[in-house]
Short mmCIF file of C-alpha atoms in Angstrom, two decimals:
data_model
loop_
_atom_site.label_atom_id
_atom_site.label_comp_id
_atom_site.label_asym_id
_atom_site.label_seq_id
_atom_site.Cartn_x
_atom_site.Cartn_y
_atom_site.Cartn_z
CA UNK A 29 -21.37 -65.32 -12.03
CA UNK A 30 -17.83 -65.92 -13.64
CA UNK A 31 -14.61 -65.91 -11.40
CA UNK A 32 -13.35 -62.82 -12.86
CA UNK A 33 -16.73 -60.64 -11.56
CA UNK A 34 -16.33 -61.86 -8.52
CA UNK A 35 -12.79 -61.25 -8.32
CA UNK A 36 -14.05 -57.62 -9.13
CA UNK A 37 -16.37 -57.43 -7.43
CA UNK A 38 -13.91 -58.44 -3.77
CA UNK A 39 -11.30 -56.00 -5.20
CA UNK A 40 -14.05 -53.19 -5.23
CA UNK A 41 -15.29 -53.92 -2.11
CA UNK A 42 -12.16 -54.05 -0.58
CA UNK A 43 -11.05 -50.89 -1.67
CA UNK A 44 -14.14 -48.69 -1.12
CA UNK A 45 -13.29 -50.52 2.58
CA UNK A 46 -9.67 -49.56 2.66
CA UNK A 47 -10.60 -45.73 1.10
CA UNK A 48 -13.08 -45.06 4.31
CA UNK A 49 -10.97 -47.01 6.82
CA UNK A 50 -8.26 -45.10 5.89
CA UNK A 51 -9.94 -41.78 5.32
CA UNK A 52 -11.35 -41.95 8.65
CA UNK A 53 -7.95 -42.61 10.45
CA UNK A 54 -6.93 -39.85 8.56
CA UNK A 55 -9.64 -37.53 9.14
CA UNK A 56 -9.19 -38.18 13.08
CA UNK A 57 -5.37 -38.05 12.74
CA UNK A 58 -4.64 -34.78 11.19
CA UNK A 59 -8.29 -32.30 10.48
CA UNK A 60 -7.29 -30.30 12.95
CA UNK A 61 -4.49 -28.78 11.02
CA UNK A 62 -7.64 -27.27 9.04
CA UNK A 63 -9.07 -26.49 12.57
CA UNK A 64 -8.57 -22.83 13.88
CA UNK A 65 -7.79 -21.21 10.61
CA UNK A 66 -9.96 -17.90 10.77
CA UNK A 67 -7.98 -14.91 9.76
CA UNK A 68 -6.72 -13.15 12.55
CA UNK A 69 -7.72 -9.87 10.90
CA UNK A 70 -11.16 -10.25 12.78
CA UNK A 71 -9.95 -9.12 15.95
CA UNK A 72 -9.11 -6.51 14.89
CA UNK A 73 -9.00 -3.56 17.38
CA UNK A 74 -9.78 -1.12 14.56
CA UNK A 75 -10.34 -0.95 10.96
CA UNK A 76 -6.96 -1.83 9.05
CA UNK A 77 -5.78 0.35 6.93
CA UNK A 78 -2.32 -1.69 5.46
CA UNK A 79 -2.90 -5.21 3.97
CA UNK A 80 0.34 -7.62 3.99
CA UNK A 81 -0.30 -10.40 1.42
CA UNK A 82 1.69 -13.41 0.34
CA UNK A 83 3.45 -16.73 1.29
CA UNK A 84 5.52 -17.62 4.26
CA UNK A 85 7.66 -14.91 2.70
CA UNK A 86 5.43 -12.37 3.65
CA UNK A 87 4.30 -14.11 7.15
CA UNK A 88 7.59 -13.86 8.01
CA UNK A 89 9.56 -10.52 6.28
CA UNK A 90 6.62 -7.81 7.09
CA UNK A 91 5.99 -6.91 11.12
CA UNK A 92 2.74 -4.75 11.07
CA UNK A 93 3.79 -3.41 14.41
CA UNK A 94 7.26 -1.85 13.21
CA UNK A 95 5.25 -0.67 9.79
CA UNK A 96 3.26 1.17 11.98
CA UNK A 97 5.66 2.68 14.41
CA UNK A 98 6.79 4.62 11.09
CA UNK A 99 4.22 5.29 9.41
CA UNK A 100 1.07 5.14 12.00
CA UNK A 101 -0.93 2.53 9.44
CA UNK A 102 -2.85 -0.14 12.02
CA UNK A 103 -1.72 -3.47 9.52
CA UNK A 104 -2.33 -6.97 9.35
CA UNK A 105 -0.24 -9.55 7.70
CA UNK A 106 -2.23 -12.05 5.73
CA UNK A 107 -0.07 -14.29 4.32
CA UNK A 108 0.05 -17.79 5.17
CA UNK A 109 2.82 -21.31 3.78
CA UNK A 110 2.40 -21.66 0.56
CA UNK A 111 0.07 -19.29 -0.49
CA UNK A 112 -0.02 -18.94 -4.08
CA UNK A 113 -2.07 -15.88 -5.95
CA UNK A 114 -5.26 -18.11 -6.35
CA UNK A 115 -5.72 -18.36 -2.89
CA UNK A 116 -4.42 -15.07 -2.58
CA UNK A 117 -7.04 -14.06 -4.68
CA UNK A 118 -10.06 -15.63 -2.20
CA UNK A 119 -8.37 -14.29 0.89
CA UNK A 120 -8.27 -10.82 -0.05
CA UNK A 121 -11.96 -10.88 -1.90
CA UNK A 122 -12.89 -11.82 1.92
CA UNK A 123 -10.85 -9.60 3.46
CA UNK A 124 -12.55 -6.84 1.37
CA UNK A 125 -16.11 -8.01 2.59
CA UNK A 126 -14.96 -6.42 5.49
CA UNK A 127 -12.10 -4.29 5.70
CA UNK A 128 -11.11 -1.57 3.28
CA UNK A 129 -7.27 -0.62 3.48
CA UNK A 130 -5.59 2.05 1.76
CA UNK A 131 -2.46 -0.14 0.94
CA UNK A 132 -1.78 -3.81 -0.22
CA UNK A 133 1.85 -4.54 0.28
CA UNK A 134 2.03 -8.37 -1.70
CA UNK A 135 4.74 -10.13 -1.63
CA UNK A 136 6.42 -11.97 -4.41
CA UNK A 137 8.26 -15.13 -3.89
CA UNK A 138 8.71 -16.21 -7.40
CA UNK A 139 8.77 -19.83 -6.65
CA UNK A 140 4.67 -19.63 -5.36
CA UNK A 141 4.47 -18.75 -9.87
CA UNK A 142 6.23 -21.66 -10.33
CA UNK A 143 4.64 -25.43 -10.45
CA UNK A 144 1.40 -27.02 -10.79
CA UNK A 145 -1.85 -27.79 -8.33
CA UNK A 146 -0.73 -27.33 -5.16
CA UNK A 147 -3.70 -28.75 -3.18
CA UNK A 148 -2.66 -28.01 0.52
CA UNK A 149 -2.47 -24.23 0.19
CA UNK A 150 -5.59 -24.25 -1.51
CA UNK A 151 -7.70 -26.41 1.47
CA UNK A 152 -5.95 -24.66 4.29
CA UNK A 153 -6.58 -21.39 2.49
CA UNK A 154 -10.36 -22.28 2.07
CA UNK A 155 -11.05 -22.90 5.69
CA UNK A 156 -10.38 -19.72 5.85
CA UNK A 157 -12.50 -18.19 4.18
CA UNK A 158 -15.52 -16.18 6.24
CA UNK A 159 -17.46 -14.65 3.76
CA UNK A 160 -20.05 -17.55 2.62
CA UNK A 161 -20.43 -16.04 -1.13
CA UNK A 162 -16.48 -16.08 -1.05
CA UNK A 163 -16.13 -19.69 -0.11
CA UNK A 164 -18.72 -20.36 -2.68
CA UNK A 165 -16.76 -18.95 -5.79
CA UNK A 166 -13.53 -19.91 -4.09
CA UNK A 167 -14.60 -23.79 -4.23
CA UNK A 168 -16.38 -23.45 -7.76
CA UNK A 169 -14.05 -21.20 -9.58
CA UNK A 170 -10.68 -21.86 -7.99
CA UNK A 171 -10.81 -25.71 -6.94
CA UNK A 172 -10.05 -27.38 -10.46
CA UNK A 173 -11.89 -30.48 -10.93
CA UNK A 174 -8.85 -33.00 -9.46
CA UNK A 175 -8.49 -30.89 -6.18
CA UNK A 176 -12.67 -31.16 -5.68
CA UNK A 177 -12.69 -34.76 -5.94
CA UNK A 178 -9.31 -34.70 -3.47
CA UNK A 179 -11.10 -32.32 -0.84
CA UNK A 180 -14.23 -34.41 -0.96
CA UNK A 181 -11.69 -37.82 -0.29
CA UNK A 182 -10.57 -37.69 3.27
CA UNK A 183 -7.85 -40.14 2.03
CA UNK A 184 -6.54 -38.09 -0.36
CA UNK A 185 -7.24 -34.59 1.28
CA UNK A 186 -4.80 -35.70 3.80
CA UNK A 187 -2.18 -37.43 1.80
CA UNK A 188 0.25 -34.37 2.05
CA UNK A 189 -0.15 -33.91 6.13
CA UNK A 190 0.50 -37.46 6.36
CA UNK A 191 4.11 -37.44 3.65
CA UNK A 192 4.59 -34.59 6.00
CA UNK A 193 4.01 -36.69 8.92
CA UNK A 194 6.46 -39.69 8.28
CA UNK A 195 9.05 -36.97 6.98
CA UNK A 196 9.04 -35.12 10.01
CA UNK A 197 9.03 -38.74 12.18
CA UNK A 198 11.96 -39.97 10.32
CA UNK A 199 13.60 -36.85 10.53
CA UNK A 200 13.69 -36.43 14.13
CA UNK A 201 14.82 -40.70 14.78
CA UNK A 202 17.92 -39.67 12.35
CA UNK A 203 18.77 -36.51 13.90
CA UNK A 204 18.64 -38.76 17.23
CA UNK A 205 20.60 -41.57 15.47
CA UNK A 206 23.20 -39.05 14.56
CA UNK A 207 23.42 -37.76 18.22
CA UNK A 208 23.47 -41.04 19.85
CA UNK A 209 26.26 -42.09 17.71
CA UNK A 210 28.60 -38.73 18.13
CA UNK A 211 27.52 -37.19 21.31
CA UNK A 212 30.90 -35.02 21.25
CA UNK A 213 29.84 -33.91 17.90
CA UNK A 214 26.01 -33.53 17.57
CA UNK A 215 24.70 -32.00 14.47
CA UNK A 216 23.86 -28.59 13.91
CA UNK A 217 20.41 -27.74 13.33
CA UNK A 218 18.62 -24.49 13.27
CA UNK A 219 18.35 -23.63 17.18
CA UNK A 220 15.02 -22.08 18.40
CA UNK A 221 16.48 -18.90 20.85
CA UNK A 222 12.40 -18.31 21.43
CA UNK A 223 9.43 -19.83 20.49
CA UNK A 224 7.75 -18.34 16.97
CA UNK A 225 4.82 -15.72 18.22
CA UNK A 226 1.74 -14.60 15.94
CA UNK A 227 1.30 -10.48 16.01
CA UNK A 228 -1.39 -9.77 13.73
CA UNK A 229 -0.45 -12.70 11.47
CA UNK A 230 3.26 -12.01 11.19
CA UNK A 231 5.49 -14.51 12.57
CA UNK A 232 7.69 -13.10 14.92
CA UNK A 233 10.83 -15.77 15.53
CA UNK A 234 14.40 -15.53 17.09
CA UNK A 235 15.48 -18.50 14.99
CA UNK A 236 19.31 -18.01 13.58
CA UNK A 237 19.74 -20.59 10.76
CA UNK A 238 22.94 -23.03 10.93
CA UNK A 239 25.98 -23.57 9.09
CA UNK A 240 24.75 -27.12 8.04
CA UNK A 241 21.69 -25.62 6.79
CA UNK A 242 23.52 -22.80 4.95
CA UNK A 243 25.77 -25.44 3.32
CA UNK A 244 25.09 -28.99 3.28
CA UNK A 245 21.77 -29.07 3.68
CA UNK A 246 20.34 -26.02 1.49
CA UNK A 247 17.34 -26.76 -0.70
CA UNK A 248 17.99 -24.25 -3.41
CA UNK A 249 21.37 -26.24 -3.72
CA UNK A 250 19.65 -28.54 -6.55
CA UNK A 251 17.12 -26.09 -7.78
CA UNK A 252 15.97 -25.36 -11.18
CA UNK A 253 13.67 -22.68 -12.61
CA UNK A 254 10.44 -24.22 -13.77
CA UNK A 255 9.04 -21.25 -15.55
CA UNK A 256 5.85 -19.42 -14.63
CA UNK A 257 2.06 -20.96 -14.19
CA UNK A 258 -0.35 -19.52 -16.47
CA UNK A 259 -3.22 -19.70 -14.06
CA UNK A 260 -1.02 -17.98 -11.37
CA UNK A 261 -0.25 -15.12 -13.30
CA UNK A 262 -3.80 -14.77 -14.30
CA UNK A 263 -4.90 -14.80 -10.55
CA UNK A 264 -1.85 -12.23 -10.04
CA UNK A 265 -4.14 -9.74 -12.88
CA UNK A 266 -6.69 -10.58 -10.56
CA UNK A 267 -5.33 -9.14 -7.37
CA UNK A 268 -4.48 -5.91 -9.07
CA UNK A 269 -7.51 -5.62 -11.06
CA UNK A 270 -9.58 -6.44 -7.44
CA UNK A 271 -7.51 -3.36 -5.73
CA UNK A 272 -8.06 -1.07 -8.48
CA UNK A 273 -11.77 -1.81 -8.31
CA UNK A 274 -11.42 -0.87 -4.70
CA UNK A 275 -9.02 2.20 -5.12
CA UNK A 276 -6.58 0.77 -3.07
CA UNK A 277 -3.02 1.28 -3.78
CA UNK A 278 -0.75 -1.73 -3.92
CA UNK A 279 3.10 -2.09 -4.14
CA UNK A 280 4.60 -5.63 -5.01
CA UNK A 281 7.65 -6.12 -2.89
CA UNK A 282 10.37 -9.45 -3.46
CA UNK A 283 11.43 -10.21 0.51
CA UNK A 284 14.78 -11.27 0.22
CA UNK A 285 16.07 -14.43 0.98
CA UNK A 286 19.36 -16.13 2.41
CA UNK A 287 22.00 -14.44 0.38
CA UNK A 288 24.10 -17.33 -0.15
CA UNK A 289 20.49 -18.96 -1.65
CA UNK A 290 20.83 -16.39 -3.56
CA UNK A 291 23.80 -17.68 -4.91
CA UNK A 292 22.71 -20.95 -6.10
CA UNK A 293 19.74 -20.11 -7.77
CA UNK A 294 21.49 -19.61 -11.03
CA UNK A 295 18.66 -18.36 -13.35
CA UNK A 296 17.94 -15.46 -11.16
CA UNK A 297 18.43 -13.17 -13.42
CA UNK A 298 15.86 -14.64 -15.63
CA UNK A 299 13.51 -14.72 -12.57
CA UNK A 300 14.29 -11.45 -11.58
CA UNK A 301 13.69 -10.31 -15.48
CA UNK A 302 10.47 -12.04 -15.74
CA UNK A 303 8.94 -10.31 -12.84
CA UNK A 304 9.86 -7.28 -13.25
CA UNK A 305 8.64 -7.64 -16.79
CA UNK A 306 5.38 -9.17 -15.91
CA UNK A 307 4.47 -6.04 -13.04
CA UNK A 308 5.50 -3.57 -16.04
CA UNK A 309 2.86 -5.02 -18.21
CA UNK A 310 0.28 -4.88 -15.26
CA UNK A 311 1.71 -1.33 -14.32
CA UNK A 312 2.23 -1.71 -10.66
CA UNK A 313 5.46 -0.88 -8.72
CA UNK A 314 7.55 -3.80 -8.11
CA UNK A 315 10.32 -4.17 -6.12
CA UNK A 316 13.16 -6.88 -5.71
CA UNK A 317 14.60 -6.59 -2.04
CA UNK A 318 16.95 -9.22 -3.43
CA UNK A 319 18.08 -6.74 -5.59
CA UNK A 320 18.15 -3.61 -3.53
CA UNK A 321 22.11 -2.29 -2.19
CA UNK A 322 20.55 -0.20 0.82
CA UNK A 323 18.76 -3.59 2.43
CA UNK A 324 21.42 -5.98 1.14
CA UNK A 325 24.57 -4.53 2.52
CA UNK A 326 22.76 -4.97 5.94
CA UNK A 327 21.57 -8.63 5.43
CA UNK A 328 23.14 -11.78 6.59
CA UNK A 329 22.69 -15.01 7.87
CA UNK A 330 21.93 -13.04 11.38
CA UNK A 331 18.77 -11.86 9.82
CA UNK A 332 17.72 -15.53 8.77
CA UNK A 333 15.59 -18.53 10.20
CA UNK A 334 16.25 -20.79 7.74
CA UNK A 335 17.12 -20.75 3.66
CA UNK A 336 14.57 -18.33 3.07
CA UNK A 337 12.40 -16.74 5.86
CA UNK A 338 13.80 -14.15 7.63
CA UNK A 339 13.87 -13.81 11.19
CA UNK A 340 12.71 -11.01 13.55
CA UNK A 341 16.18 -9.12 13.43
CA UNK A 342 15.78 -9.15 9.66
CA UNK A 343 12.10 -8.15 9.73
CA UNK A 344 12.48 -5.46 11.95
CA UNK A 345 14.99 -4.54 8.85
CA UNK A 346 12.49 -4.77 6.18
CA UNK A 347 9.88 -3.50 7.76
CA UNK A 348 11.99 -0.20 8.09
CA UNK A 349 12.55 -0.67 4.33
CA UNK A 350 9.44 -0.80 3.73
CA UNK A 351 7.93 1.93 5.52
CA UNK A 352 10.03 4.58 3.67
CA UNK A 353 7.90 3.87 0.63
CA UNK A 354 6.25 6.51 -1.11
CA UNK A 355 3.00 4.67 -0.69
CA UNK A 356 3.49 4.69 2.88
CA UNK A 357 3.61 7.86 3.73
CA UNK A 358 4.65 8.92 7.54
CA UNK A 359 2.23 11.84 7.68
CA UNK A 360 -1.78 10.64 8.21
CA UNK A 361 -3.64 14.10 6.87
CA UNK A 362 -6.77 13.17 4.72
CA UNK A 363 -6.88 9.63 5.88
CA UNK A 364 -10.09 10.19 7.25
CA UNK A 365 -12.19 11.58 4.59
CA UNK A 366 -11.22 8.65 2.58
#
């Protein structure tokens, strides 16, 4: 055997090694961020009758319990970080196995259009999944080939949690470097008031963001409009097309984000065209809350977490807003022959 196969032949070795080692520590380290993920829609305490569907947008603009204080519809809010419309897609196909609500509200956050494979939404989204035919198609029809061979690799599958990992580490030893070295002058950053708290999916938070983040330390401060994803928008046709199968009304709602965001997203009108565009040719009602006076006069950063999630004094807003829709109406008559 020459020099060179053997050399191949340790080099191999050696990494199928290092790819299990690794895996492993991985797989102990951070699976149970997958752990725990069964929608909370399950307990619920009757059937639901309002859907909430969408990114960390949604999880955070939309309180079911306001919603229904106005308009008496029991709601859940499904949406989860990062969800895009192919997982959006699953989620409500398993939703539907069970539940059959007379409104969808889904929420639009351009950006979740925008990009390539975003693997961690899709693996967080699949474990949770209920619905075993669901999971099935899910894996087989909406796992491209590259994320299959990533969720089968433990190494790979948690790559992201463990970026996300040393980010967050190195994060909190500057934020301590930059307090030890200025104690009269620590830095600002978003202050928790109370602890973020789940009601029926919606994350309720008293959060108020910070100057520094408004400012300095913005991300939409160097952002550029990518244009949309083809297989996004097809999985968008797919939502609507699902609902209409199911004669279920459904309203696509922009939540609105940080108004001085706003601001430095300078293609917004572009966005903003696009969308409004793209609902028109699927005929559904769509509407920009970044865009609307009667919400915007109201909001500021009072109403904001950080950059682009609202907080629970800017929900409780919204969900006002959004309960004077016309496809929420306040009276219940002929719900229950439905």
């Amino acid at each position: 055997m020459s020099r060179a196969a053997i050399r191949i032949g340790q080099f191999t070795v050696v990494s199928v090694l290092t790819i299990i080692i690794v895996g492993a520590a991985f797989e102990s380290v951070f699976s149970d961020v997958y752990e725990n993920l069964s929608p909370s829609w399950h307990d619920a305490r009757r059937p639901v009758e309002l859907a909430i569907l969408g990114s960390s947008q949604a999880q955070h603009a939309y309180n079911p319990l306001k919603i229904e204080e106005q308009t008496g519809l029991y709601g859940y809010n499904l949406g989860s970080a990062g969800q895009k419309p192919d997982s959006t897609y699953f989620l409500l196909r398993d939703f539907l196995a069970t539940e059959l609500p007379e409104v969808i509200v889904l929420d639009m956050y351009w950006r979740t259009l925008e990009g390539e494979l975003d693997f961690s939404q899709l693996a967080r989204n699949y474990e949770k999944i209920s619905d075993s035919d669901v999971r099935r198609d899910f894996f087989r029809d909406g796992f491209p080939l590259s994320a299959k061979i990533i969720h089968t690799l433990p190494i790979l599958k948690y790559r992201q949690d463990f970026y996300w990992f040393l980010e967050s580490s190195l994060n909190r030893l500057l934020d301590r470097a930059d307090e030890d070295a200025d104690i009269s002058d620590p830095p600002a950053p978003n202050t928790p008031t109370e602890k973020s708290t789940d009601f029926r999916g919606y994350r309720h938070t008293t959060d108020t963001i910070s100057e520094r983040h408004i400012s300095e330390e913005n991300k939409f401060r160097n952002y550029r409009f990518s244009g949309f994803n083809r297989r996004q928008v097809e999985y968008l046709r797919r939502i609507v097309e699902l609902a209409r199968q199911r004669n279920i009304d459904i309203v696509v709602v922009s939540a609105p984000i940080l108004p001085q965001s706003l601001d430095l997203v300078a293609d917004y009108d572009e966005i903003a065209h696009r969308l409004d565009t793209l609902f028109r040719s699927l005929d559904v009602p769509y509407i920009d809350l970044n865009r609307e006076p009667r919400l915007t006069t109201q909001l500021d950063a009072s109403h904001f977490s950080d950059e682009n999630h609202l907080n629970a004094a800017g929900a409780t807003l919204v969900s006002e807003w959004i309960s004077s829709l016309s496809t929420l109406p306040p009276d219940r008559d002929g719900r229950e022959n439905r």
